[in-house]
XYZ file of C-alpha atoms in Angstrom:
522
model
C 0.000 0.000 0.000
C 1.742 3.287 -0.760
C 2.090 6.006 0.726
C -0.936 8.293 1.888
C -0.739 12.133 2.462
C -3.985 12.546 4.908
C -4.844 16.114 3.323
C -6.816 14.561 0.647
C -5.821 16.900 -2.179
C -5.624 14.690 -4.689
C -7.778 12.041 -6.166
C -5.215 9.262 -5.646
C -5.285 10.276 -2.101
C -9.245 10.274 -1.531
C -9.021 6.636 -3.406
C -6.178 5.454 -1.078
C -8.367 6.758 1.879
C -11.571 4.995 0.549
C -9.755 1.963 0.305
C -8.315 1.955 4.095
C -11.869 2.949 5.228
C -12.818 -0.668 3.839
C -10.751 -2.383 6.307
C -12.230 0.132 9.728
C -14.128 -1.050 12.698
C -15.154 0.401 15.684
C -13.059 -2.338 17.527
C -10.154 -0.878 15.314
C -10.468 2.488 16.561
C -11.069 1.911 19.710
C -7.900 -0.055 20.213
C -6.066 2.816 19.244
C -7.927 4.921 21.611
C -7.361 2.626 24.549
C -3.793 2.387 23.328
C -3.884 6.665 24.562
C -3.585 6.599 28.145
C -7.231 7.994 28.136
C -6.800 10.632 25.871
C -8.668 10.442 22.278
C -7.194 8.994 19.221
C -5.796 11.665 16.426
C -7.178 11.793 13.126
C -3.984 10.034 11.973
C -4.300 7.012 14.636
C -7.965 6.588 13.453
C -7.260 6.694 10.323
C -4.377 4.249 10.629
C -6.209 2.032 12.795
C -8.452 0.938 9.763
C -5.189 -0.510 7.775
C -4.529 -4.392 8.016
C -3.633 -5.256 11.234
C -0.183 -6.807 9.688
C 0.289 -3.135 8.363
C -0.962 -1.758 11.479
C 2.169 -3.807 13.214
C 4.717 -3.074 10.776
C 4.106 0.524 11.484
C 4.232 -0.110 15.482
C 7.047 -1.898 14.888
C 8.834 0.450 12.632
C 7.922 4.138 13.923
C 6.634 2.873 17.350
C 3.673 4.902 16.758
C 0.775 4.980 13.827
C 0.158 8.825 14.751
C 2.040 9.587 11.160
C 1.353 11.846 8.498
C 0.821 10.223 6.283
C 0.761 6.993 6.623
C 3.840 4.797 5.149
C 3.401 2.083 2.825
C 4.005 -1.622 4.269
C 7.753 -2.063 3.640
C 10.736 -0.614 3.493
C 10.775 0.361 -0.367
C 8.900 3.226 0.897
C 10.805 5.902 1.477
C 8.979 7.318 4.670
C 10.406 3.714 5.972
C 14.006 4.052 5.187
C 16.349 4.416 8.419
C 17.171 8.281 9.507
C 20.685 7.720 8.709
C 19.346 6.867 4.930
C 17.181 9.782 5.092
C 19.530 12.065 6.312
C 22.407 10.985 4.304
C 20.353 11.859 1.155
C 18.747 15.021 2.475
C 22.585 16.201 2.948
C 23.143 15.149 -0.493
C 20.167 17.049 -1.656
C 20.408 19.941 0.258
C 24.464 20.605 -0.427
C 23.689 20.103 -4.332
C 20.560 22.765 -3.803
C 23.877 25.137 -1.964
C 25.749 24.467 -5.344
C 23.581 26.395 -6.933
C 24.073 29.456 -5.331
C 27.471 29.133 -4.402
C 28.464 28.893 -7.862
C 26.618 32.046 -8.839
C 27.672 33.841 -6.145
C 31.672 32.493 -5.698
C 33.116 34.639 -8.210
C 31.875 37.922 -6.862
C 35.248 38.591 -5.403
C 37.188 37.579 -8.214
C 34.689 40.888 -9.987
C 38.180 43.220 -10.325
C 40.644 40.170 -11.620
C 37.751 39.042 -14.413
C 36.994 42.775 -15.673
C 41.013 43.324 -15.516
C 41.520 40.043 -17.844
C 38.883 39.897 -20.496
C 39.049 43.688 -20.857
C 35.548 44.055 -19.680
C 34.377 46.702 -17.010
C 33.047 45.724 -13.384
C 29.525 45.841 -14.061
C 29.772 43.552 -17.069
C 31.766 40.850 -15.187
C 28.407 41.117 -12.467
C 26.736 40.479 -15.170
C 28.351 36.813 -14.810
C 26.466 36.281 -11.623
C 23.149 38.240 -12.752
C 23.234 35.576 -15.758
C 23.364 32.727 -13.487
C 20.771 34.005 -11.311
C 17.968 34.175 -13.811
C 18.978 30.682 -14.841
C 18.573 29.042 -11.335
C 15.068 30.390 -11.871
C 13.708 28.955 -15.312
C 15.909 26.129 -15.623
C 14.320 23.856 -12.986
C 10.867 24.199 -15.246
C 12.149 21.895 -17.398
C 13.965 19.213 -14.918
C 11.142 18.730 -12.687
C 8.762 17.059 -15.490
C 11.756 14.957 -16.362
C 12.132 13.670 -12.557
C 8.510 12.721 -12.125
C 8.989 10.162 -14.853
C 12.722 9.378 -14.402
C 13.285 9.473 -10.907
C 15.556 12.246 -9.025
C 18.476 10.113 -8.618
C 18.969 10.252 -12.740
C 18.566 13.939 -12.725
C 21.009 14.909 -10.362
C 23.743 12.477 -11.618
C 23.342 13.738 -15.079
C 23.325 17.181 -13.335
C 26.695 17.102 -11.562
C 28.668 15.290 -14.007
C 27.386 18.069 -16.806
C 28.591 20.728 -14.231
C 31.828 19.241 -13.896
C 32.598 19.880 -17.573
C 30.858 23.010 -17.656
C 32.731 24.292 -15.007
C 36.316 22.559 -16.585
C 35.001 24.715 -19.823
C 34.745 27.799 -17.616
C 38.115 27.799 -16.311
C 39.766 26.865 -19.893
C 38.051 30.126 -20.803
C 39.906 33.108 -22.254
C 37.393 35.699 -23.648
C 34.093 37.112 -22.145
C 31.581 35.503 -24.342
C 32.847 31.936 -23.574
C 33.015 32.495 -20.364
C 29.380 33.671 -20.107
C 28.335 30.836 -22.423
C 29.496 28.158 -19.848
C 28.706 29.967 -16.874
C 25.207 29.828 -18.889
C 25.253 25.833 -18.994
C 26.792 25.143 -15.586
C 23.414 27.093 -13.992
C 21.432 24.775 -16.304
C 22.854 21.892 -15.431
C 23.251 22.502 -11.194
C 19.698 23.893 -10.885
C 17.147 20.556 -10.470
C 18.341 19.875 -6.569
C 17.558 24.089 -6.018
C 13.649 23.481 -7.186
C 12.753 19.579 -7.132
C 14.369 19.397 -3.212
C 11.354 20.266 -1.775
C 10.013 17.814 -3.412
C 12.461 15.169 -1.738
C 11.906 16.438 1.600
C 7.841 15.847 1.084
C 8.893 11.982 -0.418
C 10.602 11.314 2.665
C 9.719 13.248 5.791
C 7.002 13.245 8.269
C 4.633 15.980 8.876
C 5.814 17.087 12.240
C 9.418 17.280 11.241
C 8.691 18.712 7.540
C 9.898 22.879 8.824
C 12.940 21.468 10.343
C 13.970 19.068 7.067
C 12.725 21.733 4.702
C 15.057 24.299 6.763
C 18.265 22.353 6.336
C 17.445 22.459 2.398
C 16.557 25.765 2.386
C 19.578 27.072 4.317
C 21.910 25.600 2.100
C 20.158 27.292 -0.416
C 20.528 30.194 1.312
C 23.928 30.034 2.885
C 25.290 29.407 -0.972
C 24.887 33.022 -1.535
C 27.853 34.169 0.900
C 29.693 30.880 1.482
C 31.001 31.048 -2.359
C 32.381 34.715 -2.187
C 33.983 33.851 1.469
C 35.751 30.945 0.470
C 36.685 32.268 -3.183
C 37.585 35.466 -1.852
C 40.946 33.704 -0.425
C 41.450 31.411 -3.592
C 41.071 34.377 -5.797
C 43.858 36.086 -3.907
C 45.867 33.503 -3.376
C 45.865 31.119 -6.429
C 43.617 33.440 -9.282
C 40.250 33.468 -10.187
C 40.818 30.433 -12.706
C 40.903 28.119 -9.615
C 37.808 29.318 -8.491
C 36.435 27.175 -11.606
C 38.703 23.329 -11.243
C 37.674 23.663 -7.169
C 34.118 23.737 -8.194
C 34.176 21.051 -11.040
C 36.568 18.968 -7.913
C 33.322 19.265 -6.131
C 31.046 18.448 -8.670
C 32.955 15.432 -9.374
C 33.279 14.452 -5.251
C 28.797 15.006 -5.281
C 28.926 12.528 -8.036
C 30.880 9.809 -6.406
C 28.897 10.352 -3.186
C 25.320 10.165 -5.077
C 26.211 6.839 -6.840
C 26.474 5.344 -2.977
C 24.239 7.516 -0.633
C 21.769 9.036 -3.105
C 18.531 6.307 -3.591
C 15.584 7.056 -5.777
C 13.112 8.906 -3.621
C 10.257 8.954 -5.890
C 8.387 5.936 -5.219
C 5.564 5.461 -7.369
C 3.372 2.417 -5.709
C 2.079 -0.338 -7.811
C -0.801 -1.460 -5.440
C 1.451 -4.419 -4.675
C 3.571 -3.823 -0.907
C 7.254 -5.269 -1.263
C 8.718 -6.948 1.907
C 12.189 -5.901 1.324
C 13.729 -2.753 -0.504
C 14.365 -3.323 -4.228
C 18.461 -2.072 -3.805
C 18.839 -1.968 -7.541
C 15.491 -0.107 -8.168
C 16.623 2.828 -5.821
C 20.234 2.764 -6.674
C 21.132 0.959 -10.364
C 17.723 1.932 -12.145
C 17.614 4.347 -14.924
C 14.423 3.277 -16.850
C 11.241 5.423 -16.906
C 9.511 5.024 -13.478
C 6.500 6.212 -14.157
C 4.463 5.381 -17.351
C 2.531 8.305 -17.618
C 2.557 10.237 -20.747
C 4.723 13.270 -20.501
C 2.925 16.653 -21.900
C 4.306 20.094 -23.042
C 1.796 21.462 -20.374
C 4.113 19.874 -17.753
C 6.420 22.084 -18.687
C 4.788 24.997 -17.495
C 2.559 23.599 -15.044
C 4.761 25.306 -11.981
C 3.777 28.430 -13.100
C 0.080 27.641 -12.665
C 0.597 27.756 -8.853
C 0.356 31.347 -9.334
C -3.656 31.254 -9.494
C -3.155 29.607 -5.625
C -3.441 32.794 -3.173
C -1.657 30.269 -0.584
C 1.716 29.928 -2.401
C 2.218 32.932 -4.759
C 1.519 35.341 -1.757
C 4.152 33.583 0.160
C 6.245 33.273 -3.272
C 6.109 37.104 -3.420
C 6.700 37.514 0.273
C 10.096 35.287 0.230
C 11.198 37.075 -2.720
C 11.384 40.565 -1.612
C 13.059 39.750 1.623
C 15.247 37.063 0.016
C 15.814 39.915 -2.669
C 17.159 42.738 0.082
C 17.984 40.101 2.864
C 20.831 37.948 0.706
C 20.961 39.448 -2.962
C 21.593 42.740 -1.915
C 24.166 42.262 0.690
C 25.910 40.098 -1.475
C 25.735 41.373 -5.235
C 26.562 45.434 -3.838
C 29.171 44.755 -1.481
C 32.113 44.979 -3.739
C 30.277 48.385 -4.935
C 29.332 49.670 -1.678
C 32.271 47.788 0.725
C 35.502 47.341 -1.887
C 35.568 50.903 -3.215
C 35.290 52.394 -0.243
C 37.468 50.800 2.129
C 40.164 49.558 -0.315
C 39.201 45.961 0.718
C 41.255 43.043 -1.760
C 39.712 39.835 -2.698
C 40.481 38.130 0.339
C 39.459 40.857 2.828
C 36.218 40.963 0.497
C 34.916 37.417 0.850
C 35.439 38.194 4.938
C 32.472 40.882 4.684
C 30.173 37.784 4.077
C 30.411 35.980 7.255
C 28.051 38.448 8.705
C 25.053 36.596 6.158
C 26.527 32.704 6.937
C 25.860 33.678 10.655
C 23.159 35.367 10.543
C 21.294 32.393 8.070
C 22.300 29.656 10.469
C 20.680 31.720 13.718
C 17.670 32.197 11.342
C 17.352 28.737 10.678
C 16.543 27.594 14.392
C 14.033 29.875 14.600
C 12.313 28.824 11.046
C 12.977 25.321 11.430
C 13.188 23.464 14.507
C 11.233 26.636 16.550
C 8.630 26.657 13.917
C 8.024 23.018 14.136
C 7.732 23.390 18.292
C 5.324 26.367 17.170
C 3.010 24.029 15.182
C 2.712 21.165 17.054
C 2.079 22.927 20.680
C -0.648 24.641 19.130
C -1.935 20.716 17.355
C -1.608 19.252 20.808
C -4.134 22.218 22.272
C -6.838 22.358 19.643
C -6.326 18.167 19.860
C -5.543 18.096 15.453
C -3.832 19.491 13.395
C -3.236 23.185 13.873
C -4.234 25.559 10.366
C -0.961 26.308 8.057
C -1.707 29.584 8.719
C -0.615 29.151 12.531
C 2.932 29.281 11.273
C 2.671 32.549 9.226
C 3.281 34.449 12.891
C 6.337 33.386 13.073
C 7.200 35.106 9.464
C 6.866 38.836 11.221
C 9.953 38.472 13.609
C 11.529 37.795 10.030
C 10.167 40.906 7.976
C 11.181 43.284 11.213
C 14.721 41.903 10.857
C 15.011 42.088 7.382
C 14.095 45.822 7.590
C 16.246 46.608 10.242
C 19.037 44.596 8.815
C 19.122 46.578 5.355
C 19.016 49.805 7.680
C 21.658 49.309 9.323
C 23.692 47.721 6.463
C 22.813 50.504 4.057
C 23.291 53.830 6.576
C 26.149 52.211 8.315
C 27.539 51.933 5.051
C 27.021 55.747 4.049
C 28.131 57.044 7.488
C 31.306 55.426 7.771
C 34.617 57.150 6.802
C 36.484 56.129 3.368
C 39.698 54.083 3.811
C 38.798 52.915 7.879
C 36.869 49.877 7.674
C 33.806 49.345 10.423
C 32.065 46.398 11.236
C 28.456 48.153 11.266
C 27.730 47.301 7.864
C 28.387 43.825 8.432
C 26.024 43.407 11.560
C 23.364 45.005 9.591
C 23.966 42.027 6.866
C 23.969 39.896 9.733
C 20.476 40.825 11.173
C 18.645 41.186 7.805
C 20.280 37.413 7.233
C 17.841 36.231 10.262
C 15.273 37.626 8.847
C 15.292 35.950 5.421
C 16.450 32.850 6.546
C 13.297 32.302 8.703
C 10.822 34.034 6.126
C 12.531 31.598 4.128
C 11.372 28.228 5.985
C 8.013 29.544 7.144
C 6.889 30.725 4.003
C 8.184 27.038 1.859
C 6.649 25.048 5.051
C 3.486 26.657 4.409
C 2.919 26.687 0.833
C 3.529 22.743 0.950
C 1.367 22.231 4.001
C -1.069 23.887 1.828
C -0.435 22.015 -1.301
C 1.061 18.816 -0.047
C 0.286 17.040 -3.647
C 2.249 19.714 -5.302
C 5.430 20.134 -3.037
C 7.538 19.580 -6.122
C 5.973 22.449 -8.295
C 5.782 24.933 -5.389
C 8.973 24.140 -4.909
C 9.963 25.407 -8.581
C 7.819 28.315 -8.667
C 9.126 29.901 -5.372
C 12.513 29.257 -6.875
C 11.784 30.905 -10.368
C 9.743 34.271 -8.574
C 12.446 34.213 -6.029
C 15.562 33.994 -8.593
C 13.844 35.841 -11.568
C 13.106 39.122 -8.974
C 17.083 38.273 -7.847
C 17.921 39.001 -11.134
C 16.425 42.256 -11.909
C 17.186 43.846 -8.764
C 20.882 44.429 -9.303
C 19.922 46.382 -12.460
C 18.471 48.990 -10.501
C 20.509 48.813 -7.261
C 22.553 51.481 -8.718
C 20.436 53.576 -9.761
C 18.894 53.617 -7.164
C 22.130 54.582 -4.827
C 23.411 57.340 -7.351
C 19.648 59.013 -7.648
C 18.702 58.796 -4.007
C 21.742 57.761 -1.789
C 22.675 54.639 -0.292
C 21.310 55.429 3.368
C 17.507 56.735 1.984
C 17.218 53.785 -0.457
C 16.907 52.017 3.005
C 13.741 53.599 3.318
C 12.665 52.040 -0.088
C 13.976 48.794 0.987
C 11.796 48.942 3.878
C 8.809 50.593 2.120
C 8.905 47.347 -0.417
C 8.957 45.075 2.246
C 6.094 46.120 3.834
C 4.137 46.834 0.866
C 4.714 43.141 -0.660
C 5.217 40.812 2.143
C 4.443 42.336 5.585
C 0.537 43.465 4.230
C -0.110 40.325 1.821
C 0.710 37.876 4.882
C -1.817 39.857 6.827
C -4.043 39.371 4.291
C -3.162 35.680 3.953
C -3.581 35.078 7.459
C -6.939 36.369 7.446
C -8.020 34.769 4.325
C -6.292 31.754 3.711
C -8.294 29.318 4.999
C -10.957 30.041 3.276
C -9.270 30.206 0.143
C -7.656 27.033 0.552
C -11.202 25.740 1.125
C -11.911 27.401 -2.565
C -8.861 26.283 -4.257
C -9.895 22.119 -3.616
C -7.787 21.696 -0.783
């Protein structure tokens, strides 16, 4: 029996549920209840207690508990069966290719001066090698994710890191402008499925209750990618040249792929109505062949981008995009602008001036993940059910107040501080607006998927493109923006754009989303 998601959003789901209800009794239920101490049986232990009774035990025995959601398949070819160390070894996997991502747009930003000195090009052109990558991470993953449903992930992200690694070989080979761009081009292609199509991963293989904290470690990586690359580059560029920058990351590439072919199993599991005893070890590691038979369409294609019709994911979409957008892009893509000019920094003393964002993401993180979990499931054990997605969204305030006063401190620190003395202001202000995004940035994924549960993997790809496609065009009028009005006012902008498209829409969302889950077919 495969796997059941007890939000019945989809048809297969109501089927599965129809089916269990076929094998309920009262005496069923009310072992489950008298198995409580006293206290009445969740929704998920009734529901479970009308499986088989051999599936019934296999769960006991397995989880030591049939309060799951959902409800496991019988057998251990089920993913939501595999041991923790499996699970974890592949979410790492996963959530480090997702950092690649990133970390390979963002590595050469310190390397900006060296590249525009070399190919004769001037500083804003050679950003324009990180811009390019940016927009790439966004579209890119609409065309992987139909190719995983029907392939697997495992394929995907082989074929994704070994295409890298020669992408990235082609990069550093490069000796003019155009080539370089034209590889840096492919190598976004080819790294962006795990950035998208993770979320989708976490939801194959985590429980309910620990979804924020799972979905957290995949989107921190995501995150901390941004100002990990220019930190560690910043001493390679200085010490070795900007070429190295390029054979480090294909090294990596080529260490993922090694890792994949022993710790990375097939996570989509597609059920066949038939439970398997034992895991199928050449299914989830040695299979390439189509998984599942369905005929592929060109409307899968685009199908992520008809999430945005869903109140319940593009709000958040637009929400994580505008903090992500001032919270990480900014601080990262201006600094050798804002930071490099004016305090004579060199590449190495550069990629420093990011730690403030790698702490600052990792604090966030508890309080997105693990504290938003706590959040959820104090307020499920009160009400005595599940507690409303929309529980969570109060959380996502803390983050828009730190994001604002993050990119106020960052940006009139900045201003106020004298030419050639370097101050650590700035870098606390990158710090605090770090928090910020990095728990907008969990709350707002957690929700959208609790929402949609059936469509984890294209939520997963339209956050990604709104989020990296809005990435992109803010550089273009950063500075503008800083020559026209000033670096310490455009603060106020910052702010004012924060408010105005994530702070007021979650209001709204909070208020309303319920009810338009209720009209979307939830």
């Amino acid at each position: 029996m495969t796997s059941l998601e007890l939000q019945p959003a989809s048809s297969r789901a109501v089927e599965q549920t129809e089916q269990i209800e076929n094998y309920g009794s009262k005496t069923d239920i009310d072992l489950v209840e008298s198995a409580g101490a006293g206290r009445a049986a969740t929704y998920e232990e009734s529901l479970a207690a009308r499986l088989p009774k051999a599936h019934r035990d296999y769960l006991l025995e397995r989880h030591g508990t049939l309060n799951l959601d959902p409800i496991p398949g019988m057998g251990p070819a089920d993913p939501y069966n595999w041991p923790e160390w499996k699970k974890m070894a592949n979410l790492i996997l996963v959530a480090f290719h997702a950092c690649m991502g990133t970390f390979t747009a963002a590595g050469i930003i310190p390397a900006f001066a060296d590249i525009a000195a070399e190919l004769g090009c001037g500083l804003q052109q050679a950003s324009y090698l990180t811009s390019l990558q940016i927009a790439i991470l966004g579209g890119a993953p609409l065309f992987w994710k139909p190719l995983s449903n029907r392939f697997g992930r495992r394929p995907i992200f082989l074929l994704s890191l070994i295409c890298s690694l020669v992408c990235n070989i082609g990069c550093a080979k490069s000796t003019t402008y155009a080539s370089l761009a034209a590889c840096r081009a492919l190598v976004a292609f080819f790294i962006s499925p795990a950035s998208a199509i993770g979320s989708a991963v976490v939801m194959e293989t985590t429980f309910k209750k620990d979804r924020a904290k799972y979905m957290g470690v995949w989107t921190l990586m995501i995150t901390l990618g941004v100002p990990t690359g220019p930190f560690i580059f910043g001493f390679v560029t200085y010490r070795a040249g900007y070429h190295w920058i390029f054979w480090i990351l294909a090294m990596i590439n080529g260490g993922q792929f090694i890792l994949y072919l022993f710790l990375g199993p097939e996570t989509r599991f597609v059920g066949s109505g038939v439970d398997r005893p034992v895991a199928n070890w050449k299914t989830e590691y040695l299979s390439l062949r189509r998984i599942d038979p369905t005929p592929m369409t060109a409307y899968e294609f685009v199908h992520p981008l008809t999430m945005a019709r869903h109140p319940s994911i593009v709000i958040p979409a637009i929400a994580y995009a505008m903090v992500f957008l001032f919270g990480n892009i900014l601080a990262t893509v201006e600094v050798p602008q804002l930071l490099q000019e004016k305090f004579g920094l060199n590449a190495e003393q550069l990629g420093l001036q990011f730690l403030g964002l790698i702490i600052g993401s990792v604090i966030g993180e508890q309080m997105g993940g693990v504290l938003s979990d706590l959040w959820m499931s104090r307020r499920g054990k009160r009400l005595g059910r599940n507690a409303e997605p929309e529980f969570r969204l109060w959380l996502s305030y803390f983050g828009f107040a730190f994001s604002i006063i993050g990119v106020i401190v960052f940006l009139v620190c900045t201003q106020e501080s004298a030419s050639g003395h370097w101050n650590v202001s700035p870098i606390i202000g990158t710090a605090i607006g770090a928090v910020g995004s990095q728990l907008v940035t969990t709350v707002m994924m957690t929700y959208a998927i609790d929402c949609f549960p059936h469509e984890a993997g294209s939520i997963g790809v339209f956050i990604t493109f709104v989020r990296q496609i809005w990435g992109f065009i803010g550089p273009f009028w950063f500075t503008p923006m800083f020559t026209n009005v000033g670096v310490a006012p455009s603060a106020g902008i910052g702010a004012a754009l924060i408010v105005g498209a994530s702070v007021i829409p979650t209001i709204f969302l909070q208020w309303r989303g319920r009810f338009w889950r209720q009209q979307d077919g939830e």
